[in-house]
Short mmCIF file of C-alpha atoms and ligand atoms in Angstrom, two decimals:
data_model
loop_
_atom_site.label_atom_id
_atom_site.label_comp_id
_atom_site.label_asym_id
_atom_site.label_seq_id
_atom_site.Cartn_x
_atom_site.Cartn_y
_atom_site.Cartn_z
CA MET A 1 -30.94 41.01 145.70
CA GLY A 2 -28.32 41.19 143.00
CA GLU A 3 -26.52 44.30 141.77
CA TYR A 4 -28.57 43.95 138.58
CA GLU A 5 -31.95 43.98 140.33
CA LYS A 6 -30.93 47.05 142.34
CA LYS A 7 -30.17 48.99 139.20
CA LEU A 8 -33.57 48.17 137.76
CA GLU A 9 -35.34 49.43 140.85
CA GLU A 10 -33.33 52.60 140.75
CA ILE A 11 -34.40 53.26 137.19
CA GLU A 12 -38.01 52.53 138.07
CA LYS A 13 -37.90 55.20 140.76
CA ARG A 14 -36.29 57.70 138.40
CA ILE A 15 -38.99 57.12 135.74
CA GLU A 16 -41.49 58.30 138.26
CA GLU A 17 -39.65 61.60 138.47
CA ILE A 18 -40.42 62.30 134.81
CA SER A 19 -44.00 63.31 135.57
CA GLY A 20 -42.63 66.17 137.73
CA ALA A 21 -40.44 67.74 135.03
CA ALA A 22 -40.98 71.50 135.15
CA ASN A 23 -40.77 72.35 131.49
CA ALA A 24 -39.87 71.07 128.04
CA ALA A 25 -36.17 71.63 128.55
CA ALA A 26 -36.21 69.39 131.66
CA VAL A 27 -38.14 66.74 129.74
CA GLU A 28 -35.52 66.88 127.00
CA THR A 29 -32.64 66.47 129.51
CA LEU A 30 -34.38 63.43 131.00
CA ARG A 31 -35.02 61.99 127.54
CA ARG A 32 -31.28 62.11 126.71
CA GLU A 33 -30.45 60.68 130.10
CA PHE A 34 -32.80 57.71 129.68
CA LEU A 35 -32.85 57.00 126.03
CA GLY A 36 -29.57 58.58 124.78
CA LYS A 37 -26.49 56.54 123.91
CA ALA A 38 -25.11 56.78 127.46
CA GLY A 39 -28.46 55.80 128.90
CA PRO A 40 -28.88 52.93 131.44
CA PHE A 41 -30.76 50.47 129.20
CA GLN A 42 -27.75 49.96 126.92
CA ASP A 43 -25.62 48.86 129.83
CA LEU A 44 -28.28 46.65 131.35
CA MET A 45 -28.70 44.85 127.97
CA LYS A 46 -24.98 44.27 127.82
CA GLY A 47 -25.00 42.91 131.40
CA LEU A 48 -27.58 40.24 130.46
CA LYS A 49 -24.90 37.91 129.28
CA ASN A 50 -23.53 37.54 132.84
CA LEU A 51 -26.84 36.23 134.13
CA PRO A 52 -27.81 32.61 134.45
CA PRO A 53 -29.44 31.37 131.23
CA ASP A 54 -32.86 30.79 132.69
CA GLU A 55 -33.06 34.42 134.01
CA LYS A 56 -32.02 36.02 130.73
CA PRO A 57 -35.40 36.07 128.84
CA GLY A 58 -37.40 37.40 131.83
CA MET A 59 -34.84 40.07 132.63
CA GLY A 60 -34.63 41.14 128.99
CA LYS A 61 -38.36 41.61 128.97
CA ARG A 62 -38.28 43.67 132.13
CA ILE A 63 -35.60 45.98 130.68
CA ASN A 64 -37.57 46.60 127.51
CA GLY A 65 -40.71 47.20 129.54
CA LEU A 66 -38.92 49.86 131.58
CA LYS A 67 -37.51 51.47 128.47
CA ASN A 68 -41.05 51.70 127.00
CA ARG A 69 -42.40 53.11 130.30
CA ALA A 70 -39.68 55.79 130.26
CA ALA A 71 -40.47 56.75 126.64
CA LYS A 72 -44.20 56.85 127.36
CA ALA A 73 -43.73 58.96 130.56
CA LEU A 74 -41.60 61.44 128.64
CA GLU A 75 -44.23 61.77 125.93
CA THR A 76 -47.06 62.14 128.41
CA ARG A 77 -45.30 64.83 130.35
CA LEU A 78 -44.61 66.82 127.22
CA VAL A 79 -48.25 66.64 126.20
CA GLU A 80 -49.30 67.77 129.70
CA LEU A 81 -46.92 70.71 129.53
CA ARG A 82 -48.24 71.73 126.11
CA GLU A 83 -51.77 71.69 127.37
CA GLN A 84 -50.86 73.79 130.35
CA LEU A 85 -48.55 76.31 128.62
CA GLY A 86 -49.38 76.29 124.93
CA ASP A 87 -47.21 75.07 122.07
CA ASP A 88 -44.01 76.84 122.86
CA VAL A 89 -43.02 75.39 126.21
CA SER A 90 -39.28 76.21 126.02
CA ASP A 91 -37.70 78.88 128.18
CA LEU A 92 -40.39 81.49 127.81
CA ASP A 93 -41.04 84.14 130.41
CA TYR A 94 -44.83 83.94 130.76
CA THR A 95 -45.06 87.05 132.81
CA LEU A 96 -43.95 89.35 129.89
CA PRO A 97 -46.70 91.44 128.40
CA GLY A 98 -47.79 90.27 124.94
CA THR A 99 -47.45 92.05 121.62
CA ARG A 100 -50.77 93.38 120.41
CA PRO A 101 -51.36 92.37 116.72
CA THR A 102 -52.14 95.16 114.30
CA GLN A 103 -55.86 95.26 113.63
CA GLY A 104 -56.69 94.90 109.92
CA ARG A 105 -59.50 96.78 108.23
CA LEU A 106 -61.02 97.24 104.82
CA HIS A 107 -59.32 99.61 102.40
CA LEU A 108 -60.97 103.01 102.31
CA LEU A 109 -61.96 102.55 98.65
CA THR A 110 -63.46 99.14 99.40
CA ARG A 111 -65.53 100.66 102.14
CA THR A 112 -66.69 103.55 100.00
CA ILE A 113 -67.68 101.13 97.21
CA GLU A 114 -69.65 99.02 99.72
CA GLN A 115 -71.40 102.08 101.13
CA ILE A 116 -72.35 103.34 97.68
CA LEU A 117 -73.62 99.91 96.59
CA THR A 118 -75.62 99.60 99.80
CA VAL A 119 -77.54 102.85 98.99
CA PHE A 120 -78.45 101.37 95.54
CA GLN A 121 -79.21 97.92 96.91
CA ASP A 122 -81.65 99.54 99.33
CA MET A 123 -83.46 100.90 96.26
CA GLY A 124 -83.70 97.45 94.70
CA PHE A 125 -80.70 97.47 92.38
CA HIS A 126 -78.81 94.17 91.75
CA VAL A 127 -75.04 94.23 91.91
CA VAL A 128 -73.33 92.57 88.95
CA GLU A 129 -69.68 92.45 87.89
CA GLY A 130 -68.15 92.17 84.41
CA PRO A 131 -64.85 91.23 82.84
CA ASP A 132 -61.78 93.58 82.94
CA ILE A 133 -60.81 92.66 79.37
CA GLU A 134 -63.40 93.87 76.84
CA ASP A 135 -63.89 93.77 73.13
CA GLU A 136 -64.52 96.91 71.07
CA TRP A 137 -68.20 96.09 70.58
CA HIS A 138 -69.07 96.19 74.29
CA ASN A 139 -66.60 98.94 75.20
CA PHE A 140 -67.31 101.29 72.32
CA GLU A 141 -69.54 100.27 69.38
CA ALA A 142 -72.71 99.24 71.24
CA LEU A 143 -72.46 102.45 73.23
CA ARG A 144 -72.43 104.51 70.09
CA LEU A 145 -68.74 105.39 70.49
CA HIS A 146 -68.07 104.76 66.80
CA ALA A 147 -64.73 104.46 65.18
CA ASP A 148 -64.27 108.20 64.65
CA HIS A 149 -65.10 109.11 68.26
CA PRO A 150 -62.13 110.74 70.18
CA ALA A 151 -62.56 108.25 73.00
CA ARG A 152 -61.53 105.54 70.52
CA ASP A 153 -57.97 106.99 70.20
CA THR A 154 -55.80 103.96 70.82
CA GLN A 155 -53.40 106.25 72.63
CA ASP A 156 -55.97 106.61 75.40
CA SER A 157 -56.68 102.92 76.02
CA PHE A 158 -54.66 99.85 77.03
CA TYR A 159 -55.05 97.58 74.02
CA LEU A 160 -54.09 93.92 74.42
CA GLY A 161 -54.02 93.26 70.70
CA GLU A 162 -56.62 93.39 67.99
CA ASP A 163 -60.14 93.98 69.45
CA ARG A 164 -59.07 93.38 73.04
CA LEU A 165 -58.59 96.11 75.60
CA LEU A 166 -58.77 96.81 79.32
CA LYS A 167 -62.26 98.35 79.79
CA THR A 168 -62.06 102.17 79.86
CA HIS A 169 -65.35 102.55 81.73
CA THR A 170 -67.97 100.35 83.41
CA SER A 171 -70.61 101.12 80.71
CA PRO A 172 -69.90 97.86 78.72
CA MET A 173 -71.62 96.08 81.59
CA GLN A 174 -74.83 97.84 80.54
CA ILE A 175 -74.61 96.15 77.13
CA ARG A 176 -73.57 92.76 78.53
CA TYR A 177 -76.50 92.86 80.96
CA MET A 178 -79.10 93.91 78.40
CA GLU A 179 -77.88 91.17 76.06
CA GLU A 180 -78.36 88.50 78.66
CA HIS A 181 -81.31 89.55 80.81
CA PRO A 182 -85.01 90.05 80.20
CA LEU A 183 -86.71 93.29 81.24
CA PRO A 184 -87.19 94.79 83.73
CA ILE A 185 -83.55 95.65 84.41
CA GLN A 186 -82.31 97.35 87.53
CA MET A 187 -78.65 96.85 88.19
CA VAL A 188 -75.50 98.45 89.41
CA ALA A 189 -72.07 97.33 88.11
CA PRO A 190 -68.90 98.23 90.08
CA GLY A 191 -65.50 97.75 88.47
CA TYR A 192 -62.01 98.92 87.77
CA CYS A 193 -61.39 101.02 84.66
CA TYR A 194 -58.12 101.59 82.84
CA ARG A 195 -56.98 104.57 80.80
CA ARG A 196 -53.60 105.82 79.69
CA ASP A 197 -53.63 108.77 82.08
CA PRO A 198 -50.57 110.02 83.93
CA PHE A 199 -50.52 109.23 87.61
CA THR A 200 -51.08 112.68 89.20
CA SER A 201 -52.90 114.07 92.22
CA ARG A 202 -56.20 114.07 90.32
CA HIS A 203 -55.78 111.27 87.75
CA SER A 204 -54.91 107.57 87.98
CA PRO A 205 -54.52 105.15 85.09
CA THR A 206 -56.61 102.74 87.19
CA PHE A 207 -59.72 103.97 88.87
CA PHE A 208 -63.02 102.60 90.15
CA GLN A 209 -66.39 103.29 88.65
CA ILE A 210 -69.94 102.28 89.51
CA GLU A 211 -72.48 102.04 86.68
CA ALA A 212 -76.22 101.87 87.02
CA LEU A 213 -78.93 100.87 84.57
CA MET A 214 -82.71 100.72 84.84
CA ILE A 215 -84.84 99.75 81.87
CA ASP A 216 -88.54 98.99 81.74
CA LYS A 217 -91.80 100.29 80.30
CA ASN A 218 -92.50 103.93 81.28
CA ILE A 219 -89.16 104.68 82.95
CA THR A 220 -88.83 108.48 82.81
CA PHE A 221 -86.37 111.19 83.64
CA ALA A 222 -88.25 111.60 86.89
CA HIS A 223 -87.15 108.11 87.98
CA LEU A 224 -83.57 109.00 87.14
CA LYS A 225 -83.90 112.18 89.25
CA GLY A 226 -85.48 110.42 92.11
CA VAL A 227 -82.81 107.68 92.26
CA LEU A 228 -79.86 110.09 92.02
CA VAL A 229 -81.22 112.56 94.54
CA GLU A 230 -81.77 109.60 96.91
CA PHE A 231 -78.21 108.39 96.26
CA VAL A 232 -76.59 111.78 96.92
CA ARG A 233 -78.53 112.25 100.12
CA GLY A 234 -78.12 108.63 101.22
CA PHE A 235 -74.35 108.81 100.75
CA PHE A 236 -73.38 112.47 101.46
CA GLY A 237 -76.10 113.45 103.88
CA ARG A 238 -79.79 114.31 103.84
CA GLU A 239 -79.12 118.07 103.69
CA ARG A 240 -77.33 118.01 100.31
CA LYS A 241 -78.74 119.89 97.31
CA VAL A 242 -78.54 118.27 93.92
CA ARG A 243 -78.14 120.11 90.63
CA PHE A 244 -78.90 118.71 87.11
CA ARG A 245 -77.37 120.28 84.04
CA PRO A 246 -77.56 119.15 80.38
CA ASP A 247 -74.49 117.27 79.15
CA PHE A 248 -73.64 115.05 76.21
CA PHE A 249 -72.60 111.39 76.17
CA PRO A 250 -73.08 109.34 73.01
CA PHE A 251 -74.99 106.55 74.77
CA VAL A 252 -77.74 108.72 76.38
CA GLU A 253 -80.30 111.17 75.19
CA PRO A 254 -80.93 113.49 76.90
CA GLY A 255 -77.76 113.45 79.02
CA CYS A 256 -76.92 115.32 82.13
CA GLU A 257 -74.25 116.13 84.63
CA ILE A 258 -75.06 115.94 88.29
CA ALA A 259 -73.49 118.05 90.98
CA MET A 260 -74.21 118.58 94.63
CA ASP A 261 -73.67 121.69 96.76
CA CYS A 262 -70.15 121.57 98.32
CA PRO A 263 -70.35 120.00 101.78
CA PHE A 264 -67.23 121.93 102.86
CA CYS A 265 -68.64 125.42 102.36
CA ASP A 266 -72.39 124.63 102.00
CA GLY A 267 -72.34 126.24 98.54
CA GLU A 268 -70.52 129.41 99.64
CA GLY A 269 -67.41 128.64 97.59
CA CYS A 270 -64.12 127.27 98.77
CA ARG A 271 -60.87 125.63 97.59
CA VAL A 272 -62.42 122.14 97.27
CA CYS A 273 -65.21 123.29 94.93
CA SER A 274 -62.95 125.80 93.13
CA GLN A 275 -65.15 128.62 94.56
CA SER A 276 -68.15 127.45 92.61
CA GLY A 277 -70.13 126.09 95.48
CA TRP A 278 -70.82 122.88 93.50
CA ILE A 279 -69.05 119.55 93.04
CA GLU A 280 -69.74 117.42 89.98
CA ILE A 281 -70.11 113.80 90.91
CA LEU A 282 -71.55 111.91 87.97
CA GLY A 283 -72.85 111.78 84.45
CA ALA A 284 -76.28 110.38 83.61
CA GLY A 285 -79.05 110.28 81.06
CA MET A 286 -81.84 108.40 79.38
CA VAL A 287 -80.45 105.39 77.54
CA HIS A 288 -80.17 106.22 73.83
CA PRO A 289 -82.76 104.31 71.72
CA GLY A 290 -79.91 103.21 69.46
CA VAL A 291 -78.22 101.44 72.34
CA LEU A 292 -81.44 99.66 73.31
CA GLU A 293 -81.87 98.48 69.70
CA TYR A 294 -78.25 97.20 69.56
CA CYS A 295 -79.29 95.00 72.51
CA ASN A 296 -82.45 93.85 70.82
CA ILE A 297 -84.73 95.82 73.15
CA ASP A 298 -87.73 97.52 71.58
CA SER A 299 -86.98 101.25 72.06
CA LYS A 300 -90.55 102.23 71.20
CA ALA A 301 -91.98 100.26 74.06
CA ASN A 302 -89.18 100.55 76.62
CA THR A 303 -87.10 103.32 78.13
CA GLY A 304 -84.58 103.61 80.81
CA PHE A 305 -81.76 105.58 82.39
CA ALA A 306 -78.11 104.97 83.08
CA PHE A 307 -75.40 106.73 85.04
CA GLY A 308 -71.76 106.19 85.93
CA MET A 309 -69.60 107.67 88.60
CA GLY A 310 -66.07 107.39 89.85
CA VAL A 311 -65.58 106.22 93.40
CA GLU A 312 -62.32 107.97 94.28
CA ARG A 313 -63.82 111.41 93.99
CA PRO A 314 -66.77 110.80 96.38
CA ALA A 315 -64.33 109.20 98.76
CA MET A 316 -61.93 112.16 98.51
CA ILE A 317 -64.82 114.53 99.23
CA ARG A 318 -66.24 112.53 102.04
CA TYR A 319 -62.90 111.97 103.80
CA GLY A 320 -61.13 115.17 102.82
CA ILE A 321 -58.35 113.54 100.77
CA ASP A 322 -56.48 115.80 98.37
CA ASP A 323 -54.47 113.27 96.25
CA ILE A 324 -55.94 110.28 94.40
CA ARG A 325 -52.54 108.50 94.54
CA HIS A 326 -52.99 107.87 98.30
CA PHE A 327 -55.59 105.24 97.40
CA TYR A 328 -53.21 103.18 95.27
CA GLU A 329 -49.83 103.61 97.06
CA ASN A 330 -50.97 101.51 100.00
CA ASP A 331 -48.96 103.46 102.53
CA PHE A 332 -50.01 101.98 105.82
CA ARG A 333 -49.61 105.36 107.60
CA PHE A 334 -52.33 106.78 105.26
CA LEU A 335 -54.61 103.74 105.32
CA SER A 336 -54.60 103.32 109.03
CA GLN A 337 -56.07 106.83 109.52
CA PHE A 338 -59.49 105.69 108.35
ZN1 ZN B 401 -66.84 124.50 98.60
#
């Protein structure tokens, strides 16, 4: 057996060792050894010229075959190691304890919105969403907030040019819904609202409201009362008392303000309720006939109620939060408490 033949057999044996490589680093070392510039195949190919001519083609074929076997064995071992150890098969210490990923959760406001909507969905209300950019008709005019109304002061709203503004309340969705849907109507519309308010502990230029609207034949104030009492008890607890007081909003008649007994002092009076024993939570009323007529609904034959509420305030009451800014600063230390 010639020197040449011996070398080939040696390489063959060494290729078998590849399948025992302990890790990716060992595979890489072998890869350089076999297939790198200083590898054995280069030399063997050069040595071919010293062989008798009739042996050259056969020997060349054998060398290439071995080279392919080596490449294949390296690849196979790497795949095996990956399957056993996962993607990163370098010099990891697999006995080290892992890092626990931080568990994500829904933002407190998102959860509050979902909880409130669920109470209304359970009573048969559909959830609909409207645009953030409104025109003056939907945001003001159709709600009887006419040009001379104080709410129309351009200083209070974010105008985006002539007749375009960020909606200042969720009530425009009442109008949009009545324009597009036949009766009966029973919907809730959640959405962000935007007003030029300073960012303080009790006010935010961006806040979240939920609007509700129910219109059909023979809808009375009793329906409004029933729905709102059910909402307060469904969200704040069955033991809550609900108070209705007359109030004025241009788009309802009659209008009312709804409060519940303070859950912190059970109506005794405390800091949260400013010693009054009551906490105002929303404004409501029977939809003004003028608004129905603007939306081409016969106000002689149909009636309905509407109400709107902020979401931050109920969340602050329910979770004992004293500053509205916490909701919007996204400080993880605050958010992760809930
Ligand atoms: Zn109180």
